[in-house]
XYZ file of C-alpha atoms in Angstrom:
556
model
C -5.931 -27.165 -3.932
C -8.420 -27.861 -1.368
C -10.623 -30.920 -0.658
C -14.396 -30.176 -1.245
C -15.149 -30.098 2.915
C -12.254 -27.816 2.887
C -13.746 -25.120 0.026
C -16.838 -25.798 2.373
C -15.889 -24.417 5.392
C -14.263 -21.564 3.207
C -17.615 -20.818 2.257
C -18.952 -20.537 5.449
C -15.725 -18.072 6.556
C -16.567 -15.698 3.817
C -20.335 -15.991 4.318
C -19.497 -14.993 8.090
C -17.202 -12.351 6.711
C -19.745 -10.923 4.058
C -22.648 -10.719 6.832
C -20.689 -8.735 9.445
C -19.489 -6.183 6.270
C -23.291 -5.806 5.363
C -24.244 -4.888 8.676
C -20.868 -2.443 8.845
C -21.665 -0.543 6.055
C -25.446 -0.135 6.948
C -23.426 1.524 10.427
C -21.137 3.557 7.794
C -24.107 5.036 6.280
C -25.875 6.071 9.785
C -22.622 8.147 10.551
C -22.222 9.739 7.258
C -25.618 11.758 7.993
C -23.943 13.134 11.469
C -19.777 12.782 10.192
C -18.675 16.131 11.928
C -21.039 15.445 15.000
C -19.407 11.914 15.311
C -15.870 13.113 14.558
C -16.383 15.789 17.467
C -17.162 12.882 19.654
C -14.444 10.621 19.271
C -12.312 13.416 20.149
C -14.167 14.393 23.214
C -14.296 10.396 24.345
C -10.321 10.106 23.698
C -9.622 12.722 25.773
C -11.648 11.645 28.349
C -10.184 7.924 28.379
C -6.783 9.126 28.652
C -6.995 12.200 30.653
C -5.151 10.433 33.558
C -2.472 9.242 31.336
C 0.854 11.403 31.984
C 0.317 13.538 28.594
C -3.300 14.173 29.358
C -2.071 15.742 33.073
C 0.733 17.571 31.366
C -1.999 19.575 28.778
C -4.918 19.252 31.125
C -7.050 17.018 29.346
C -9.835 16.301 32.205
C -10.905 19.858 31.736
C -10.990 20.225 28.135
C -14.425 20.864 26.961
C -14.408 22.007 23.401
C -11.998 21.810 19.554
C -11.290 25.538 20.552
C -9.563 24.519 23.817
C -8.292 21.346 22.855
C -6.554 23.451 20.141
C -5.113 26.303 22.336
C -3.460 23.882 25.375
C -2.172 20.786 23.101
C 0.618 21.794 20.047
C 0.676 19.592 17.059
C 2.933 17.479 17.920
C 5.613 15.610 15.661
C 7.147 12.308 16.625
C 9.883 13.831 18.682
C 7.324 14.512 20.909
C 6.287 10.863 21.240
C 9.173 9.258 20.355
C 10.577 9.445 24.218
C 6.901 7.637 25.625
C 6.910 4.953 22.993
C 10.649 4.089 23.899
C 9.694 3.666 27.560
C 6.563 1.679 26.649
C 8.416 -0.187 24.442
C 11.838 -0.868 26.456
C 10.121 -1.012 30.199
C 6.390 -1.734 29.773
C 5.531 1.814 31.212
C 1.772 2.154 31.527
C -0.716 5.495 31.534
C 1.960 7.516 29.210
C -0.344 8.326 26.174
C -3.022 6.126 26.531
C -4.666 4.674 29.403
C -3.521 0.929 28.401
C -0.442 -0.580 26.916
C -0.640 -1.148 23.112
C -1.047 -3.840 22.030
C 1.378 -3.571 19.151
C 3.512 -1.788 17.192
C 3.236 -0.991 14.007
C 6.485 -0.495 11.837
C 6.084 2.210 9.890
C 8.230 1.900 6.442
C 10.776 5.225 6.825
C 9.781 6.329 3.357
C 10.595 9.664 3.615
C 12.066 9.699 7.532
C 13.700 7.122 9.399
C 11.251 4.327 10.451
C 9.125 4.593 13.770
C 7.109 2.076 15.959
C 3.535 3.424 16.276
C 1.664 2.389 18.979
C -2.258 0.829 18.172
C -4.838 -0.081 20.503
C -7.385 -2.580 21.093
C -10.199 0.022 20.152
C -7.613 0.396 16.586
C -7.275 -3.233 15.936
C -10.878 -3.445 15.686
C -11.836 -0.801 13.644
C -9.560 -1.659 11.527
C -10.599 -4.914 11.229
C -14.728 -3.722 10.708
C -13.316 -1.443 7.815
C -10.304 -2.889 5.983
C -11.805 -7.173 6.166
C -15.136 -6.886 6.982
C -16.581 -3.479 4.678
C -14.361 -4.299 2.049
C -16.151 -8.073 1.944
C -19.073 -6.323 2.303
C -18.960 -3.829 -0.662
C -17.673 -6.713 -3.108
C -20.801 -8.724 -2.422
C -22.674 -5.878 -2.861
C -21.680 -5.326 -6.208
C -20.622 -8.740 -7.443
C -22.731 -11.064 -5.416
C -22.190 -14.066 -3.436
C -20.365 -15.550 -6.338
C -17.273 -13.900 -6.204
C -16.547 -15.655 -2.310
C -16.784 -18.909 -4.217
C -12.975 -18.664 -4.805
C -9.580 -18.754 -3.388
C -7.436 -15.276 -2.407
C -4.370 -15.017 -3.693
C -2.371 -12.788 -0.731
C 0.952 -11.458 -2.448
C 2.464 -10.345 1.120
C 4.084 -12.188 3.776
C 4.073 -11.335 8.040
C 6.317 -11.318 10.443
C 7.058 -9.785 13.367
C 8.939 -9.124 16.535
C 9.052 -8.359 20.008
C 9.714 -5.415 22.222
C 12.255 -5.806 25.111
C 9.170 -5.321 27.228
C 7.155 -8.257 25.058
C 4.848 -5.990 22.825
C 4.878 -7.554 18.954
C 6.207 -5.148 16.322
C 4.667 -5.884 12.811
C 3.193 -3.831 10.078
C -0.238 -3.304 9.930
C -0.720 -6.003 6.886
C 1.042 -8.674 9.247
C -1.244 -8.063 12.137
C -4.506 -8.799 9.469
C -2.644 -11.731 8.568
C -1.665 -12.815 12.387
C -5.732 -12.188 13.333
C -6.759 -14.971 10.753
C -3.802 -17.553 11.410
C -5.914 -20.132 12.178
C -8.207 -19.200 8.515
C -5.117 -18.675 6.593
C -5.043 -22.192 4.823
C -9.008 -22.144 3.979
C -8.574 -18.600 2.606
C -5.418 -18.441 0.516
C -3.570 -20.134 -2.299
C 0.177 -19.447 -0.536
C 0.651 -22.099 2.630
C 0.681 -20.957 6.075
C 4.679 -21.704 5.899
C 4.709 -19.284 3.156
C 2.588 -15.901 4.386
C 3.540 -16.684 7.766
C 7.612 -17.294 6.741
C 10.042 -18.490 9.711
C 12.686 -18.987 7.465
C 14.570 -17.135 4.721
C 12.972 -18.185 1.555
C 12.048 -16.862 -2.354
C 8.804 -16.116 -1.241
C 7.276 -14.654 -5.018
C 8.464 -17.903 -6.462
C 6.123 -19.623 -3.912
C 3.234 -17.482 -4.003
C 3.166 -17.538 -8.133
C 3.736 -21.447 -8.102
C 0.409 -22.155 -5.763
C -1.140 -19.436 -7.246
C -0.695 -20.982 -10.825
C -1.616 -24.342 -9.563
C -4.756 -23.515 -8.714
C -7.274 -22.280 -11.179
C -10.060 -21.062 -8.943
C -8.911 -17.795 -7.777
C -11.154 -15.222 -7.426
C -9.137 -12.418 -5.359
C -5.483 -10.302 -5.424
C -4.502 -8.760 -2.245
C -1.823 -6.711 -1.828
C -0.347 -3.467 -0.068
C 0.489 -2.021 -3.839
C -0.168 -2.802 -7.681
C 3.376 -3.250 -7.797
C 3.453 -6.327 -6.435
C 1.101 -7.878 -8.065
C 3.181 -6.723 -11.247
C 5.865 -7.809 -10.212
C 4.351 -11.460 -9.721
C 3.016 -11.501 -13.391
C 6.518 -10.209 -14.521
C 8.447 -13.682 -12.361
C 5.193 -15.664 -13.624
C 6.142 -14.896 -17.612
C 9.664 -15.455 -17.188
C 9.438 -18.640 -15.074
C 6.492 -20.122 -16.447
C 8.113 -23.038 -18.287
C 9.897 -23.886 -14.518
C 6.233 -23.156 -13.093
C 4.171 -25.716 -15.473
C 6.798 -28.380 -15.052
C 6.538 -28.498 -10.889
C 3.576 -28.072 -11.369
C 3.311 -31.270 -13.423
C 5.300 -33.078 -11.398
C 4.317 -31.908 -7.934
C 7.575 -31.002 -6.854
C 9.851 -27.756 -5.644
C 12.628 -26.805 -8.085
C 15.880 -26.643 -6.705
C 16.886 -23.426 -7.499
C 14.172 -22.126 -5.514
C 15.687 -20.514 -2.500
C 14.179 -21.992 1.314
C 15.301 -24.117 4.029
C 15.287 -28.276 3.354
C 13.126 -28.741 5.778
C 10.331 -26.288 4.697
C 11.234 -27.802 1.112
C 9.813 -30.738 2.416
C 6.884 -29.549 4.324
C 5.427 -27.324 0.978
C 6.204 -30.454 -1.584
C 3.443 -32.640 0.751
C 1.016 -29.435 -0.078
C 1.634 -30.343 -3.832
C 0.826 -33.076 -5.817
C 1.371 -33.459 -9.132
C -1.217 -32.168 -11.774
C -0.648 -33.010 -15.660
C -3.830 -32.059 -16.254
C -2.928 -27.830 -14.603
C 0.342 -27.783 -16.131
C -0.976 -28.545 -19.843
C -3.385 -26.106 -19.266
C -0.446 -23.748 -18.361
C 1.372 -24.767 -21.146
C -1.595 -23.877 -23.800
C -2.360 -20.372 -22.577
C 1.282 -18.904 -22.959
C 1.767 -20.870 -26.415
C -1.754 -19.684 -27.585
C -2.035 -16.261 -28.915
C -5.722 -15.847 -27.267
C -6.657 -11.900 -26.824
C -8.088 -12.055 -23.298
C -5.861 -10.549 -20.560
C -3.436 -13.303 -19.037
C -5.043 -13.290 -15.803
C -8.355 -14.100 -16.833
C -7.158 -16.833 -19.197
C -5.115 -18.221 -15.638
C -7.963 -17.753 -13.396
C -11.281 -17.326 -15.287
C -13.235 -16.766 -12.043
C -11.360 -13.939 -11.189
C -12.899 -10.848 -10.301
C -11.433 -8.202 -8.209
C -7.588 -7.258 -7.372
C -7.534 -5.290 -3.898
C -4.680 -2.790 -3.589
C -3.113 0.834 -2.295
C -5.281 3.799 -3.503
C -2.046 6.600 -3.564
C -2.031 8.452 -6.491
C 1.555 8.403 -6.573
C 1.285 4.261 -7.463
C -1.208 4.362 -10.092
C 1.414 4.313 -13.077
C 1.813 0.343 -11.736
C -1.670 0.108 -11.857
C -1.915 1.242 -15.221
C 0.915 -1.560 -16.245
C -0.961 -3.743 -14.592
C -3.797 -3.234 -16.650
C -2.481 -5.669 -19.272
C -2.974 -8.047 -17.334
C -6.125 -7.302 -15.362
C -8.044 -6.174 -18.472
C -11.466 -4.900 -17.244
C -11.124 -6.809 -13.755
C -12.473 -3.939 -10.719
C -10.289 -2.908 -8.399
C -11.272 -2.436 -4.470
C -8.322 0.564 -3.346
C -8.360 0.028 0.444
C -8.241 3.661 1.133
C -6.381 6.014 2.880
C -4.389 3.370 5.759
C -1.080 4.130 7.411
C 0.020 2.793 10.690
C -1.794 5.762 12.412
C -4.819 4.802 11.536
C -7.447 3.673 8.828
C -8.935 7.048 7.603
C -11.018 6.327 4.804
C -12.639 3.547 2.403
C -14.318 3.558 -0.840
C -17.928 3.786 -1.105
C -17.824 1.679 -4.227
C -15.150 -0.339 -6.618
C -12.882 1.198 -8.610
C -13.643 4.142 -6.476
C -10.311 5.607 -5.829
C -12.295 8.384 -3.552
C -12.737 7.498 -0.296
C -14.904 8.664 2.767
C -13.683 10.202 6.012
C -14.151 7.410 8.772
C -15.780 9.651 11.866
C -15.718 7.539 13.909
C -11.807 6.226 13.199
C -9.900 9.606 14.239
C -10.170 13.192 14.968
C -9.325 15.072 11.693
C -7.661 18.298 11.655
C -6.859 19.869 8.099
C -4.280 21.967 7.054
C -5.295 23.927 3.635
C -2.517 25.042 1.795
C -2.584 28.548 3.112
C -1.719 26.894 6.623
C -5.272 27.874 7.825
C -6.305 24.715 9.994
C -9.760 23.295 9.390
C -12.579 20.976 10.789
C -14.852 18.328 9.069
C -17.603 21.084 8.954
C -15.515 23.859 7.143
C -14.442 21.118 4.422
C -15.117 22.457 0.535
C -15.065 20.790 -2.508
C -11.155 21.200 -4.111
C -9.582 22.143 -1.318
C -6.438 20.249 -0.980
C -4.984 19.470 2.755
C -2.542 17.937 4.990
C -4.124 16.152 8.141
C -3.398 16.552 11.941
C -4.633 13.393 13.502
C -5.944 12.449 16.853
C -6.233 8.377 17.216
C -7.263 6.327 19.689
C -3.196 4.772 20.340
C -1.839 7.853 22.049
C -1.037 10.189 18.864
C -2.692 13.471 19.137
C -2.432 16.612 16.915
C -0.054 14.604 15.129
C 1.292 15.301 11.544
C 0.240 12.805 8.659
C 2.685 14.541 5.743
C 0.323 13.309 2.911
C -1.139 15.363 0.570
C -5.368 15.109 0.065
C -7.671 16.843 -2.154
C -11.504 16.866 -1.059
C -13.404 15.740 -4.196
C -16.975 15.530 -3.256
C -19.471 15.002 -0.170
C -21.083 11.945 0.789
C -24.187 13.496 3.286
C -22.207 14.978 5.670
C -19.284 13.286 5.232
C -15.938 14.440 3.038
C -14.510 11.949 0.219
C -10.879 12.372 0.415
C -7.888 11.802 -2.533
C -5.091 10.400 -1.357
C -2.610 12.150 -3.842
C 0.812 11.209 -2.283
C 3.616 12.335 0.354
C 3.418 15.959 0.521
C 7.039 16.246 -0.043
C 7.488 13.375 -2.488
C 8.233 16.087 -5.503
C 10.643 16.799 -7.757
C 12.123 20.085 -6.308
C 15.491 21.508 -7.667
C 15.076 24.944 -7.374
C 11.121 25.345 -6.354
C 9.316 23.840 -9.492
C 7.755 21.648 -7.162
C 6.399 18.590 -9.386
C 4.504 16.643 -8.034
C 4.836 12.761 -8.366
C 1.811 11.469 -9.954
C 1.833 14.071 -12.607
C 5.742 13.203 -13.297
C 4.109 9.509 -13.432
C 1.789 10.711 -16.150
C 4.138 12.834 -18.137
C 6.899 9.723 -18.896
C 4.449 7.546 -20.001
C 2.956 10.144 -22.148
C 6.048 10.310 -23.551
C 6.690 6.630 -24.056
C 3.912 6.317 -25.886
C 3.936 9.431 -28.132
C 7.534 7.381 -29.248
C 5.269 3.855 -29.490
C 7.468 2.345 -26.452
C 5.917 0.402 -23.900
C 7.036 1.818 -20.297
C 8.075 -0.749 -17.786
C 9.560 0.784 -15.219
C 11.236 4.360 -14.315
C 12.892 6.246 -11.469
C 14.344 9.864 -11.727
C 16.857 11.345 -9.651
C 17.283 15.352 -8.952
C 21.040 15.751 -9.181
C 22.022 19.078 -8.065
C 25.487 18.779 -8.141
C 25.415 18.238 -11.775
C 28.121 20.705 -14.055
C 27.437 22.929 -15.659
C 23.542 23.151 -14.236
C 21.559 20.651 -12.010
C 19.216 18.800 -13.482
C 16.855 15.861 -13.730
C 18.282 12.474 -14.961
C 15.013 9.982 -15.691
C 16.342 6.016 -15.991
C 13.666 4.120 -17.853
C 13.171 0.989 -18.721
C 11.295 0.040 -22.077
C 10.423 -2.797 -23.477
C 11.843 -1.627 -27.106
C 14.919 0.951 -27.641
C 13.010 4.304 -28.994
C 14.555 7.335 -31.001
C 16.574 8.749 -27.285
C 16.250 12.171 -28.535
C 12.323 11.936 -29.784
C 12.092 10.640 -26.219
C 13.358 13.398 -24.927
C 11.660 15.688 -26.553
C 9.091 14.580 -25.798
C 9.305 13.842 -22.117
C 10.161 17.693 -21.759
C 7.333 18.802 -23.520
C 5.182 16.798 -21.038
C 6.702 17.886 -18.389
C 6.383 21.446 -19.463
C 2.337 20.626 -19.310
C 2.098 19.965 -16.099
C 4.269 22.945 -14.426
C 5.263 26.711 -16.041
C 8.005 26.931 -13.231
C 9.381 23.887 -14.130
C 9.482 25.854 -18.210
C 10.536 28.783 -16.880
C 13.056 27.670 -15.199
C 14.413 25.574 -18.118
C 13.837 28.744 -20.156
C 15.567 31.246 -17.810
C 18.797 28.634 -17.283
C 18.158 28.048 -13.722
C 17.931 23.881 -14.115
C 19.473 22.502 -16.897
C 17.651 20.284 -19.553
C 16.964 16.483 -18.485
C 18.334 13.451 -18.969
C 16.974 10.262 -19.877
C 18.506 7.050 -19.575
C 17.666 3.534 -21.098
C 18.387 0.925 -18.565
C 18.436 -2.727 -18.373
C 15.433 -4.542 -18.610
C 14.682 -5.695 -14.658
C 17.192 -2.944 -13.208
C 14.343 -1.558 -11.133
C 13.237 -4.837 -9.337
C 16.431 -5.781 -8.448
C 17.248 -3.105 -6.795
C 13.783 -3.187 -4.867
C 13.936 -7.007 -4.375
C 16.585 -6.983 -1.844
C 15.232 -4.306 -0.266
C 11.997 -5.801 0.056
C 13.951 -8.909 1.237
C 15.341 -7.106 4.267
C 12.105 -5.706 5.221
C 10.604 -9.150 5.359
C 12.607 -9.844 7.824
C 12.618 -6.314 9.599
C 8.874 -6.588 9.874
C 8.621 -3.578 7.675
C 7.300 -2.686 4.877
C 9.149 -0.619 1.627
C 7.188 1.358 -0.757
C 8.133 1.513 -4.923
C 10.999 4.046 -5.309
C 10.229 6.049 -8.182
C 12.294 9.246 -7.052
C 15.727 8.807 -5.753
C 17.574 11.018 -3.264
C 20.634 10.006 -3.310
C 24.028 9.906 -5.496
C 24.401 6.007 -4.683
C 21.146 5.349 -5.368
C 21.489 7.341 -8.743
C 24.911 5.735 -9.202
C 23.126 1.808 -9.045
C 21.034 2.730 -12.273
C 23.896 4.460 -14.048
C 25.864 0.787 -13.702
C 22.841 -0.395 -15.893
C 22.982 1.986 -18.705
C 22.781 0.330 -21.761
């Protein structure tokens, strides 16, 4: 914990923090009367900038003068089109390829549904970034909570790391560089040590962030990329508490968790040990109290900060045992391309279109391509963006639906990869509502849901079908479970019942699985990514045989 001229100057960081979100929102609001105006802009001033560059000569950029011709000279253009600049930027240093100025980074995308790529981001990105994913998220908090909700510590369930180019540019993902820009902060802002967020060493990095976390009782904040994570702390924090409250007690590092000796000994100086913490520990997991464990941890504690996809709310909605009633900030709509939206408020899993962040083109589902200004309520889209790092026309792949108007300015859905469906013979169901339908079906059988994935196997005899591996925190009826999953599945798609009906996918499966299958399969892959610099999203559908064929090992 930190010494009272240390929570002082932590004070004064967020107070800093808060002020410049205040004054970026009041900015937000001033471009929300003119969004399409602005958005028309940026794309106009990116074109100018990098007209010289060797992809603005090729498509004639300097003479450009409206969408229309913009549209008719430049393609949309996939990553094999930029794949071959970013290689020479990357490898040689190369200058005026797609942008006027080196990057100055890469971000590692995560190869969720392609192999993984190293985006290029500006300056110009790094900033705007920064004004809308630190600064207006500090600033809407405040707004609604007041200055008593910076009184706190941040617990920051990620870690950063990064490497470097042949040519010396950093690779990282786009949660390491916000780390990396407060380096110097990170010890007045967060529960987890420097060592620990910014890891040079191999380590068991939950077991680290839940044991400061715990020690500490003034918490006020969660941050992380997904509500997985966050899940996945509580889950290590009940099953290791008893471990937790006696290091805690003694101020010391258990053994058995994994790290380097000398970084053993660095973090045990950041402990000391704290009878008093550890009883307290001890009391709220061998009470029965009602509250919501988190709030009993940390009763300060008001706001978790996390992903806004669609396709992720089912962890959110575990997590809800925990959080109870806490708000939620969803960052928005942010991929290494860019940061496309924010919320307007908490909780607020809409978000509005940043103007002034990208050039957005929109793709309806009739492949008719769109502006800002021919946006309707319910349409759903794809987006074609034009950034400021050298991507232009480019493909996004996720799905949106437009769910409202803010002035001028479109709120946005983020529903999920456009292709992330289940898809055996054209049924085409969508994740989030596949989400929905097994824990419908969980609890019309009174099981609690803990985790699921589902695999399309198509080579399946005598029909393909749809095996679903869940894990439950009870054994139900399997059959009533069934039965019931089908039904809900039926709900949400007649092609999906007529093709069960007409014989052209055969009935599903489902599964009962160990209890912990599904994070250790993710843990090592979030392991490698650590160390990759990269980032891996929750797997919920599987696309391949071995991937099917680690769950049916855990069949019980």
């Amino acid at each position: 914990m930190l010494s009272e001229g240390r929570i002082m100057v932590r004070k004064r960081i967020f107070s800093e923090i808060i002020k410049r979100g205040k004054s970026t929102l009041e900015t937000l609001e001033q471009v929300n009367r003119h969004a399409p105006e602005i958005n028309d802009a940026f794309l106009k001033n990116c074109l100018c900038e990098n007209a010289d560059t060797e992809f603005g000569r090729k498509y004639g950029f300097a003479s450009i003068r409206s969408y229309e011709e913009y549209v008719n000279r430049v393609p949309v253009c996939g990553w094999d089109i930029f794949e071959p600049y970013v290689t020479r930027m990357a490898e040689k240093g190369e200058t005026g390829l797609i942008t006027r100025d080196l990057p100055v980074c890469f971000y590692y995308t995560s190869g969720t549904t392609s192999r993984p790529k190293w985006i290029p981001v500006s300056q110009k990105s790094i900033e705007t970034q920064t004004r809308y994913l630190i600064d207006a998220m500090f600033g809407i908090t405040s707004r609604e909570m007041g200055d008593i909700w910076s009184n706190g510590a941040i617990l920051l369930i990620a870690e950063s790391t990064s490497h470097k180019t042949p040519s010396g540019i950093p690779v990282c993902l786009i949660s390491s560089r916000t780390i990396e820009n407060q380096r110097s902060l990170a010890s007045f802002l967060y529960t987890s040590p420097p060592e620990v967020i910014l890891p040079a060493a191999e380590m068991d990095s939950m077991a680290l962030h839940v044991l400061f976390a715990l020690e500490n009782p003034q918490i006020t904040e969660i941050q992380s990329s997904f509500a997985v994570y966050p899940l996945e702390f509580m889950h290590y924090l009940e099953g290791h508490w008893e471990l937790l409250a006696h290091q805690i007690e003694l101020g010391t590092i258990d053994q058995s968790i994994q790290m380097p000796d000398r970084l053993r000994a660095v973090l045990r100086k950041r402990l000391v040990p704290n009878p008093k913490r550890a009883a307290e520990i001890r009391e709220i997991f061998h009470s029965s109290h009602g509250e919501p464990l988190m709030q009993r941890l940390w009763p300060e504690i008001k706001v978790i900060v996390t992903g806004t996809a669609a396709e992720h709310e089912i962890y959110e909605r575990q997590l809800r045992q925990y959080t109870g009633d806490l708000s939620f900030f969803h960052r928005g709509y942010t991929a290494s391309e860019g940061l496309f939206t924010i919320p307007e408020k908490l909780n607020d899993r809409d978000g509005l279109l940043l103007a002034d962040s990208a050039f957005y083109e929109f793709v309806l589902e009739d492949g008719q391509i769109v502006t800002m200004d021919q946006l309707k309520e319910g349409m759903r889209c794809t987006l074609l963006v034009t950034n400021g790092s050298g991507l232009y026309r480019y493909p996004m792949g996720d799905l949106l639906e437009i769910t409202g108007f803010c002035n001028t300015c479109p709120k946005v859905r983020l529903l999920g990869r456009e292709n992330r469906t289940l898809n055996l013979t054209t049924e085409k169901l969508h994740m989030p509502l596949v989400n929905e339908a097994v824990e419908k079906a969980c609890a019309a059988v009174g099981v609690r849901l803990l985790n699921y994935t589902v695999y399309a196997d198509r080579a399946a005899i005598p029909l393909p079908h749809y095996t679903f591996y869940l894990e439950m925190q009870s054994a139900p009826d399997m059959e009533h479970l069934r039965s019931a999953l089908i039904g809900e599945l039926r709900n949400i798609s007649d092609d999906f019942s007529h093709k069960l009906d007409s014989g052209k996918i055969g009935t599903p499966v489902v599964r009962k699985i160990e209890n912990g299958t599904w994070e250790s399969y993710m843990r090592p892959l979030w392991e490698r990514a650590a160390r990759e610099s990269r980032q891996v999203k929750p797997v919920c559908l599987l696309t391949t045989s071995e991937e099917a064929a680690y769950f049916e090992a855990h069949i019980v």
